[in-house]
XYZ file of C-alpha atoms in Angstrom:
566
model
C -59.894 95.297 4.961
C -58.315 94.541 8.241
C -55.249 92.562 7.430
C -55.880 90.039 10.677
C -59.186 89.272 8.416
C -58.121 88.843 5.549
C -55.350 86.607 6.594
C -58.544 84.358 7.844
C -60.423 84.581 4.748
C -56.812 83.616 2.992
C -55.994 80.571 5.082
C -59.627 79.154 4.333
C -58.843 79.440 0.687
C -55.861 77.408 1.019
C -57.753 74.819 2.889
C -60.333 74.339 -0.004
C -57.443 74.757 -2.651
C -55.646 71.754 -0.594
C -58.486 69.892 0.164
C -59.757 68.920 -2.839
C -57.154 67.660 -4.991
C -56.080 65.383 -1.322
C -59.742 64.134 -1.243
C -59.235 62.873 -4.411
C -56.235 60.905 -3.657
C -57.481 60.073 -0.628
C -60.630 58.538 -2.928
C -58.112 56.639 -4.508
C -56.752 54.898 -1.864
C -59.976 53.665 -0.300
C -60.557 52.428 -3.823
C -57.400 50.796 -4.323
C -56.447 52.235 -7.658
C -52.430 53.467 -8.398
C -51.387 56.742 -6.905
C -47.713 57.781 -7.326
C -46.982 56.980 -3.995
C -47.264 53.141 -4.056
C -43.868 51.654 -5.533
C -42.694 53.875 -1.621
C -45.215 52.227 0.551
C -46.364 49.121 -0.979
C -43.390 47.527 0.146
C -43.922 49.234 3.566
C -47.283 47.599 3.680
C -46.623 43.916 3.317
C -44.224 44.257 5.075
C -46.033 45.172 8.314
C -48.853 42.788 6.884
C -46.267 39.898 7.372
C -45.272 40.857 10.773
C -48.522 40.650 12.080
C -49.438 38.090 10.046
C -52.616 39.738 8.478
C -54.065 38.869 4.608
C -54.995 42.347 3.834
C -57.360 41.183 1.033
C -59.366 39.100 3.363
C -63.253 40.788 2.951
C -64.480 41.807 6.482
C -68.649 42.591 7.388
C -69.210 45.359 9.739
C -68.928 43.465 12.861
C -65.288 42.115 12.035
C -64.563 45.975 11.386
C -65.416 46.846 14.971
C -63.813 43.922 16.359
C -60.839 44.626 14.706
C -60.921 48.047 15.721
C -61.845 47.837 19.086
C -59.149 44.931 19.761
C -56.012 46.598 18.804
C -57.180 49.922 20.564
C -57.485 47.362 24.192
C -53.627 46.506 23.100
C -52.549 49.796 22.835
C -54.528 50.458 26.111
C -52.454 48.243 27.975
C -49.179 49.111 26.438
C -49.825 52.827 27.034
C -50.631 52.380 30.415
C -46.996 50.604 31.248
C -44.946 53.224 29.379
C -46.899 56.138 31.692
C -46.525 54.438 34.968
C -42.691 53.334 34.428
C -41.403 56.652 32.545
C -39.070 57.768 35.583
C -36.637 54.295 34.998
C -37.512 53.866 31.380
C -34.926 55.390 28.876
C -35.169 58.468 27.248
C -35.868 60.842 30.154
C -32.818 63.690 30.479
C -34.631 65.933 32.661
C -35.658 63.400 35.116
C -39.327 63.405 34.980
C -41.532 61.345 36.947
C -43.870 58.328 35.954
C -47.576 59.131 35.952
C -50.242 58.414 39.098
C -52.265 55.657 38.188
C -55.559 57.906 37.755
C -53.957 60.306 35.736
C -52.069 57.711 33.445
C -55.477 55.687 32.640
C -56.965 59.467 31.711
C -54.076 60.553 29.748
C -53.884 56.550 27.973
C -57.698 57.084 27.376
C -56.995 60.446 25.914
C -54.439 59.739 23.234
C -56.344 56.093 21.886
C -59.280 57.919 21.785
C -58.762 60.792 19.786
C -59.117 63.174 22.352
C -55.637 64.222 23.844
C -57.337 66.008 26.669
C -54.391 66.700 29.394
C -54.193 67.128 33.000
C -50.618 67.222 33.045
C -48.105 69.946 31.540
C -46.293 67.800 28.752
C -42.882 69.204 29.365
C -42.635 68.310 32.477
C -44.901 65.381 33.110
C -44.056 63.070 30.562
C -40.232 61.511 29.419
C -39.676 61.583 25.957
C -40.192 57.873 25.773
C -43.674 59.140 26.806
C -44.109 61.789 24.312
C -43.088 59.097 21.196
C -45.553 56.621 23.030
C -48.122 59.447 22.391
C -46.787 60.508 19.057
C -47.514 56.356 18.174
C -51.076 57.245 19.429
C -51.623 60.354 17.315
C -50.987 58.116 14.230
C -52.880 54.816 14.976
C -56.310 56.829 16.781
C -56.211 59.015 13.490
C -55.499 56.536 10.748
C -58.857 54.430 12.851
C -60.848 57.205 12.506
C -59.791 57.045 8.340
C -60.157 52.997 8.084
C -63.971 53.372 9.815
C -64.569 55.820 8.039
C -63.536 54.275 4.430
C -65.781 51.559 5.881
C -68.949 53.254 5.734
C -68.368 54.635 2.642
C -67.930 51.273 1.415
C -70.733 50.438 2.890
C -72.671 53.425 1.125
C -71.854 52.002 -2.086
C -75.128 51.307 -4.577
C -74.773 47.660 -4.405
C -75.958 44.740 -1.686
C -73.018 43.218 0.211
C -72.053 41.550 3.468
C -68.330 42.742 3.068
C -66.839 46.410 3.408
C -63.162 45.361 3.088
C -60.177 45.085 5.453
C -60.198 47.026 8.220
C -56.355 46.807 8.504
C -55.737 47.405 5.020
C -57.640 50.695 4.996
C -55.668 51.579 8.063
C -52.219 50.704 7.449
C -52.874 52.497 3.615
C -54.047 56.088 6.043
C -51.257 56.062 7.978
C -48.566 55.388 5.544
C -49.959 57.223 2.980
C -52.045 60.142 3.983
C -51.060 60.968 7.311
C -47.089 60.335 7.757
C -46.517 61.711 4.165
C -48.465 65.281 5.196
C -46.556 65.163 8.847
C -42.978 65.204 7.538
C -43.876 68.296 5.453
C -45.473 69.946 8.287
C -42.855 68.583 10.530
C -40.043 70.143 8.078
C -41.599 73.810 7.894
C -42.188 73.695 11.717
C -38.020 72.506 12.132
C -36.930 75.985 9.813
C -38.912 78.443 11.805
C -37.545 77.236 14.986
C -39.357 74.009 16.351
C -36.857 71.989 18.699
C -36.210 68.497 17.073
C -33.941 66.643 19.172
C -33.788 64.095 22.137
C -31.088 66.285 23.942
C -32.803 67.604 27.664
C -33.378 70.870 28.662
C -31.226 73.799 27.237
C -30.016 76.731 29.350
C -29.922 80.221 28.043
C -29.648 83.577 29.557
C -32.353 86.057 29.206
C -32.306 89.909 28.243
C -32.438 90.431 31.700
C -29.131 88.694 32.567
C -31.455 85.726 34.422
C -30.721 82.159 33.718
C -33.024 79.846 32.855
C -33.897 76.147 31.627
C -35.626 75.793 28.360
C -37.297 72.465 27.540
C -36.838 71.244 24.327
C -37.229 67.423 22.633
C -38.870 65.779 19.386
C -41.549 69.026 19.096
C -41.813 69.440 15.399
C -42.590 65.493 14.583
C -45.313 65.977 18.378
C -46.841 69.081 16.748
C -46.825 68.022 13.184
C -49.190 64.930 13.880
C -51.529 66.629 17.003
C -52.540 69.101 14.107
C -53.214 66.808 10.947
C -54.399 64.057 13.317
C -57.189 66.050 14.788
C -55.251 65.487 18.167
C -54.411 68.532 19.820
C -52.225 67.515 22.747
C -49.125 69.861 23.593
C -45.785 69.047 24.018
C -46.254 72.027 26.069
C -48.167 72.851 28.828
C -49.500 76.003 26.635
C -49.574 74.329 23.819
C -49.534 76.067 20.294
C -49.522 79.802 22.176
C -46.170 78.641 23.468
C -43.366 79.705 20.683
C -41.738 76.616 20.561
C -44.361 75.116 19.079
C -45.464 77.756 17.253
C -43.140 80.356 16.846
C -44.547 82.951 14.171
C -47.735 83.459 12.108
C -46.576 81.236 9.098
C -46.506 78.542 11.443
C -49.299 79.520 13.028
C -51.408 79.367 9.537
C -49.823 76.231 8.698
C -50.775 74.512 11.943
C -54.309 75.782 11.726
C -55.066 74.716 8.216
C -53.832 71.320 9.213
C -55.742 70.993 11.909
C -59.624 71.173 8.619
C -57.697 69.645 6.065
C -58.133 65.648 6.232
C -61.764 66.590 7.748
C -62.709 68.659 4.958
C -60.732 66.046 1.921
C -63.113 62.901 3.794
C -66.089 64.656 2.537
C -64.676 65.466 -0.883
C -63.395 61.758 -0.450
C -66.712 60.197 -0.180
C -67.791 62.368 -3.505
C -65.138 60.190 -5.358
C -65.438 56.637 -3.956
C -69.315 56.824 -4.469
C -69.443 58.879 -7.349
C -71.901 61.056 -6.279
C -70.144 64.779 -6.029
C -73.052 66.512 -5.472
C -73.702 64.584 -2.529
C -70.827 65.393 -1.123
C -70.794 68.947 -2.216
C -74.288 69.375 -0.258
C -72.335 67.560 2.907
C -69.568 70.029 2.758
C -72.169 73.212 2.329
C -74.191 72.363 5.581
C -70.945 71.655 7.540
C -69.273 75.378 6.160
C -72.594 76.596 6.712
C -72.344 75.476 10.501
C -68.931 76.181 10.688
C -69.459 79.825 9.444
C -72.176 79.946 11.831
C -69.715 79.440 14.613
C -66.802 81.379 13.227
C -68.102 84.654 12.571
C -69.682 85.533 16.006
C -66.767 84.713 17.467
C -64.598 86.805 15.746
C -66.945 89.703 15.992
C -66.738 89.518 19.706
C -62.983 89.220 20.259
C -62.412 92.294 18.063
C -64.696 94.060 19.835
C -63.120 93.532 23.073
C -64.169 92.562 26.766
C -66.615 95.030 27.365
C -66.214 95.402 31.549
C -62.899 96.885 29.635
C -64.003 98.792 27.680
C -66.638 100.135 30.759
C -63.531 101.264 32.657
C -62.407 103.516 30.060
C -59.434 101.657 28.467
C -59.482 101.223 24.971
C -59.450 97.938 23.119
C -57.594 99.120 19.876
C -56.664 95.595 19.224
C -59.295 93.445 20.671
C -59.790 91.438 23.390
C -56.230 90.735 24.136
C -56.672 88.949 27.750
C -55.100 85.364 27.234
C -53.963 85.643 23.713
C -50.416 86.200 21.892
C -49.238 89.665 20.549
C -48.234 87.819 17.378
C -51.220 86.602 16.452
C -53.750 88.995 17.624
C -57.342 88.762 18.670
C -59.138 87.389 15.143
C -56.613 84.645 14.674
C -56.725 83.501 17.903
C -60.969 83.352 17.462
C -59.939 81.919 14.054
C -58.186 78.898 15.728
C -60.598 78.755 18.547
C -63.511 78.159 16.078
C -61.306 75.737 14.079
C -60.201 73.290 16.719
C -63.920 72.926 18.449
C -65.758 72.069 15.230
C -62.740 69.590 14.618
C -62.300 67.004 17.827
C -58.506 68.829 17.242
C -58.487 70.625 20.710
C -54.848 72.571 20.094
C -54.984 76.326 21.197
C -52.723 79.111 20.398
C -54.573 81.367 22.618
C -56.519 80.722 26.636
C -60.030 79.706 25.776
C -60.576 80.507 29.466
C -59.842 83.933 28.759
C -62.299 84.541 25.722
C -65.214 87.077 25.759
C -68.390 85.127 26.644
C -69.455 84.940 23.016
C -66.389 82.805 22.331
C -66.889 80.840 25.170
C -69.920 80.021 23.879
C -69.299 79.370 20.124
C -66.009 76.907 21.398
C -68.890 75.017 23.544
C -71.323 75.026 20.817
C -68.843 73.525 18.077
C -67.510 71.044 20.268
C -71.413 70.359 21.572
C -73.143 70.001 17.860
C -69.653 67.816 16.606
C -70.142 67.531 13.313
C -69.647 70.612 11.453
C -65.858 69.074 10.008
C -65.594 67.119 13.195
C -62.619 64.380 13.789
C -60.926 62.969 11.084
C -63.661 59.945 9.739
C -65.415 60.421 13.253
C -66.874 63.846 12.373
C -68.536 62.341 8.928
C -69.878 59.665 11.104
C -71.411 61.839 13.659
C -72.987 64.135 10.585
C -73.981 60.322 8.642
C -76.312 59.860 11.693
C -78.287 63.052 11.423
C -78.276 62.332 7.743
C -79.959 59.531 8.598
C -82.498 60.856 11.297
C -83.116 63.703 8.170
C -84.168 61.263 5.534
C -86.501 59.395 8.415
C -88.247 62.799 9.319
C -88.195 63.997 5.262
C -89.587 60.514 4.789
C -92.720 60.868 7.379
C -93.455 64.365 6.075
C -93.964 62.836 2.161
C -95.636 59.411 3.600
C -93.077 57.513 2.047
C -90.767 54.528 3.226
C -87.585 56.823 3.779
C -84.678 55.813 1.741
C -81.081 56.704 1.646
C -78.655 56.140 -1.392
C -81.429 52.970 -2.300
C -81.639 51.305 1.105
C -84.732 51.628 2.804
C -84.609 52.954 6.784
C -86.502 50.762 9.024
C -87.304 50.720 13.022
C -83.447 49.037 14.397
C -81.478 51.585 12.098
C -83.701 54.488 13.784
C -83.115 53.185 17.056
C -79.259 53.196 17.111
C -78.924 56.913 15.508
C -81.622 57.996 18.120
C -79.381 56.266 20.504
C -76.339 57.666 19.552
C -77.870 61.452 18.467
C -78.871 61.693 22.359
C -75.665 59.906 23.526
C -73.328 62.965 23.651
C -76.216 65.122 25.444
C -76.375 62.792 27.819
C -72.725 62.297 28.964
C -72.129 66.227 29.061
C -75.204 67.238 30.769
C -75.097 64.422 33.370
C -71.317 64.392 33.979
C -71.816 68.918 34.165
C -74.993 68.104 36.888
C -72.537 65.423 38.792
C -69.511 67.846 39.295
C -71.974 71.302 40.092
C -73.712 68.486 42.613
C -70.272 67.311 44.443
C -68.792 70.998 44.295
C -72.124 72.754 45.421
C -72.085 69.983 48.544
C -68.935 70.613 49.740
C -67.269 73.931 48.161
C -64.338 74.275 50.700
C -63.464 70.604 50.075
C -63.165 71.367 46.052
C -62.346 74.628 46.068
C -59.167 73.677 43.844
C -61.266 72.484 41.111
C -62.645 76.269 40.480
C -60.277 79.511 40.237
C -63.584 81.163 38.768
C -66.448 80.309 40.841
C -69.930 81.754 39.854
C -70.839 81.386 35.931
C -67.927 81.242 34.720
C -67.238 78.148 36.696
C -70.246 76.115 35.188
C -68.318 77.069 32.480
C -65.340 75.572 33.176
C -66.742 72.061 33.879
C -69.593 72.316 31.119
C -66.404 72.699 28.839
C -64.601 70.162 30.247
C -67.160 67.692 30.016
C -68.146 68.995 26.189
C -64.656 68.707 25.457
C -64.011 64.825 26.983
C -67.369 64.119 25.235
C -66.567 65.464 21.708
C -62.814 64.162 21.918
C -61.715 67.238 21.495
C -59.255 67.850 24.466
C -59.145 71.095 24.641
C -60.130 73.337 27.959
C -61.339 76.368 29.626
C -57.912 75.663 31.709
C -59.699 77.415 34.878
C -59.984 73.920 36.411
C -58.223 71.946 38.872
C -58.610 68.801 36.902
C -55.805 66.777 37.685
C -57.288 64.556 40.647
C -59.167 61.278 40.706
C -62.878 62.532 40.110
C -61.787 64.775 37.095
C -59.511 61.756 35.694
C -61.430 58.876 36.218
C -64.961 60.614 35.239
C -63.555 62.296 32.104
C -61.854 58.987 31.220
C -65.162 57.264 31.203
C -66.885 59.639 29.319
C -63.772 59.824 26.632
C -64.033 55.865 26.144
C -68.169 55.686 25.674
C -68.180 58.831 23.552
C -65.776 57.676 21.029
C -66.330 54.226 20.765
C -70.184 53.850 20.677
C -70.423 57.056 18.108
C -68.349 54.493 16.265
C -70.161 51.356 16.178
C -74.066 53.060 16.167
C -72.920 54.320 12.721
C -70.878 51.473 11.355
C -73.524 49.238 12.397
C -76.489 50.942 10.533
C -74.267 51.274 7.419
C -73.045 47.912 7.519
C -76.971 46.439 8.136
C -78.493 49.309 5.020
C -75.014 47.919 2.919
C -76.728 43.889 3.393
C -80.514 44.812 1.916
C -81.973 44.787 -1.393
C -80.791 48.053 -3.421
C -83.513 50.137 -4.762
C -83.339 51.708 -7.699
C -84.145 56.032 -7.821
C -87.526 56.909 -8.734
C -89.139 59.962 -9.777
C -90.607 59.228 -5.153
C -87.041 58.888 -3.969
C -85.831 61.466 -1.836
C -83.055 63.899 -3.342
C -80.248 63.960 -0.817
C -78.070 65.506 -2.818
C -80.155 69.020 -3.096
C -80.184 72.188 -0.972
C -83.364 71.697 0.276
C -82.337 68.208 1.872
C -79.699 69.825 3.230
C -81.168 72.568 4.964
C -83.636 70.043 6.598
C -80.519 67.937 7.906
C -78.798 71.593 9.347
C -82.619 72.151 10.732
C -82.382 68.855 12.177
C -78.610 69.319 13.605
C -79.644 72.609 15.331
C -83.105 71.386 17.053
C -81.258 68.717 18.654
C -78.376 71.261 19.690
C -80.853 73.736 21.055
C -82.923 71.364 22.631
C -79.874 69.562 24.734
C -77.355 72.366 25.399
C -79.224 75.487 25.709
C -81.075 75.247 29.082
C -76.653 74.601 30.114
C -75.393 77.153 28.021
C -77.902 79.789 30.128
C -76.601 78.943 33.312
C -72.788 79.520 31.662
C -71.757 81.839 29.073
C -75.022 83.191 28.230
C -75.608 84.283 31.909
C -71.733 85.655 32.527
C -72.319 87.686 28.962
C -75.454 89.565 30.997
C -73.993 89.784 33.918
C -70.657 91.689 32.022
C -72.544 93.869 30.183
């Protein structure tokens, strides 16, 4: 077997063989019972608890839970936005950089809050390192919310009536402290041994094999990296970002990075399994996800190995794959491994140019970041998947004649109305922000000619991807576009707020409205959910929607450049 496959098929093993036994502790903690971490971080906890003053034990409903949320993410807003636009006078800043424009610092602020850590800026240069920390702080808190919502609605799922779905801030201050910092310092630790700068000293100066001297930035890269990967993140300290070798300097790291970046995802749904004690339910959630995922993965490493075939039509030979874009230490099939991995996650790190990828690729990146809920985000991606559970048990439900019902709460008309609202949501804010940008360049081409180096199909491309990407909170990019200006910042920035926050509430809302009605008992009527044939109907339902929405896009882009290359 080829050893670059194999060393896929080995790193998804060690995602399973990790993600279980943390999904269990991870169960744990959203159900309060002793794990052997508490006499560390119980102490920890109240003490932040006293700080802000918060009773941790104080019961919350579902609309507390988003006010909480949404709240503290409008602080952290506002303090983001005065570290970016003071970073030149601000401490911390050896190598001089500059403080942000205030377009690009309301995108980049947007980006890290929300999840998404798309960037129009190169990180070494355009940020201080009082900037990068302000962004590490982000990484934590936007992934430890996606964990606390998402503990929510699994309360929430619970086979019992109840108005309350406990504290939001408990459940968020328990992910950070002990899921997500505990997993970073050992990530953190094997990225600082194989050569990962950790330090606040400014750039270093070395001379190169060619006698040349240069400047090497360096700064607190392991503890950045460690957190953009397990946090679903994806930002660079880098411009590059994991393809450059400081942040990923060999193919140990390289695995290690790219199994964090499933790993929390992937525990959630074993998570839920626990807390409701239904493990076949979660079981079937995890098989239509890997079944998606799979889906994705293999066509894309197909094509990559196979190579860029206008290459190949010139006579040179493609031993090793497509190559264009990618590192020589990780080779073709790991960098389609990654690729695959970080669009069906909202994770967005690369270790190889997405812009450079066979059409194929292109295609599969768009189409993971486009369906968003094969893995998806940390807690976000089970929420996106929880609404076309629901919008599966409604159609099941019409097919049989019966009331639909999900986990013994019946489905009625204002529950269907949010998922249908959210389902065509994230459509809707690719497709329209893709038509608004073809509309201003097609007007006016010599006036934005800096937003394309590609023009033609591969250009669509480039801002269908961007917009997929801001939309899925995913931050990744074909890296083809001129995207740091106003329209690019402020558009993307509106379309990273709406598509994280209102994927949020349309979820927590219908969970928190089923969690308040009259449990129903199963009957020998009630829908299995947790069955294979309820869960092919949900994947049935997850790819009509796709192929409805994107494909009519996806002809103009990829599809058409594949033709037009062959």
């Amino acid at each position: 077997m080829n050893s670059e496959l194999l060393g896929i098929i080995i790193m998804y093993g060690l995602v399973i063989l990790l993600a279980v036994p943390l999904g269990r502790y991870i169960g744990k903690i959203f159900n309060y019972e002793s794990t052997w971490l508490d006499k560390i971080f119980n102490p920890i906890d109240r003490l932040f608890f006293k700080i802000a003053g918060i009773n941790p034990s104080k019961e919350m409903n579902w609309k507390e839970h988003l006010a909480a949320l949404l709240t503290i993410n409008a602080v952290w807003f506002v303090i983001s936005m005065l570290v970016l636009c003071n970073m030149a006078w601000l401490p911390l800043n050896p190598d001089g950089n500059p403080s942000m424009s205030g377009d690009l610092a309301f995108n980049t602020t947007v980006s890290f809050i929300t999840n998404t850590n798309l960037q129009h800026y190169s990180g070494e240069t355009g940020l201080s390192y009082l900037g990068q920390l302000t962004l590490v702080l982000w990484q934590f808190i936007s992934a430890g919310c996606g964990m606390a919502i998402c503990a929510v609605v699994f309360m929430a799922m619970k086979e019992r009536t109840s108005e309350t779905l406990g504290n939001f801030y408990s459940f968020f201050v328990r992910s950070c402290t002990r899921v997500l910092l505990p997993l970073s310092f050992v990530v953190a630790v094997i990225l600082v041994f194989n050569g990962t700068p950790m330090t606040f000293e400014g750039k270093d100066t070395i001379t190169t094999l060619e006698g040349q001297t240069q400047n090497v930035s360096r700064g607190p890269v392991a503890a950045f990296v460690a957190i953009k990967q397990l946090g679903t993140n994806g930002g660079g300290f880098y411009g590059p970002n994991s393809a450059n070798p400081m942040e990923n300097p060999n193919y140990l790291t390289d695995m290690v990075e790219n199994i964090s970046i499933v790993l929390i995802p992937i525990a959630l749904i074993f998570a839920l399994g626990y807390v409701l004690k239904r493990r076949k339910l979660s079981l079937t959630i995890y098989s239509v996800m890997t079944l998606g995922f799979l889906t994705l993965l293999i066509p894309t490493v197909i094509s990559e190995l196979n190579g860029n075939p206008a290459i190949s039509n010139i006579g040179i030979s493609q031993d090793m794959g497509s190559m264009e874009g990618k590192e020589v230490r990780f080779g073709a099939a790991a960098s389609a491994n990654w690729a695959t991995y970080t669009t069906c996650t909202s994770n967005g790190s690369v270790n190889a140019m997405h812009d450079s990828m066979t059409p194929i690729a292109g295609m599969t990146t768009l189409l993971g970041m486009m369906i968003n809920c094969f893995y998806g985000g940390i807690g976000v991606g089970f929420l996106n998947f929880y609404i076309f559970i629901i919008l599966g048990v409604f159609i099941s439900g019409l097919m049989v004649g019966r009331t639909p019902e999900f986990l013994g709460k019946k489905i009625e008309a204002k529950e269907m109305k949010i998922a249908m609202i959210i389902a065509l949501l994230h459509p809707f804010l690719i497709l329209v922000g893709t038509a608004l940008a073809t509309h201003l360049y097609a007007s006016d081409p010599e006036a934005m000619s800096a937003w394309l180096a590609n023009p033609g199909y591969h250009g669509f491309s480039e801002m269908l991807y961007e917009f997929t990407s801001s939309s899925a909170n995913n931050g990744s990019g074909f890296e083809g576009l001129g995207d740091n200006t106003p329209f690019w910042n402020i558009a993307t920035g509106i379309v990273m707020l709406l598509a994280r926050y209102l994927p949020i509430i349309g979820p927590v809302a219908i969970a928190g409205m089923l969690a308040q009605k009259q449990y129903i008992p199963e009957s020998n009527g009630t829908l299995k959910t947790d069955t294979s044939t309820f869960g092919l109907m949900v994947f049935a339902v997850i790819f009509i929607v796709a192929a409805l929405s994107f494909f009519p896009a996806l002809t103009l882009g990829p599809i058409a450049e594949y033709f037009s290359a062959k």
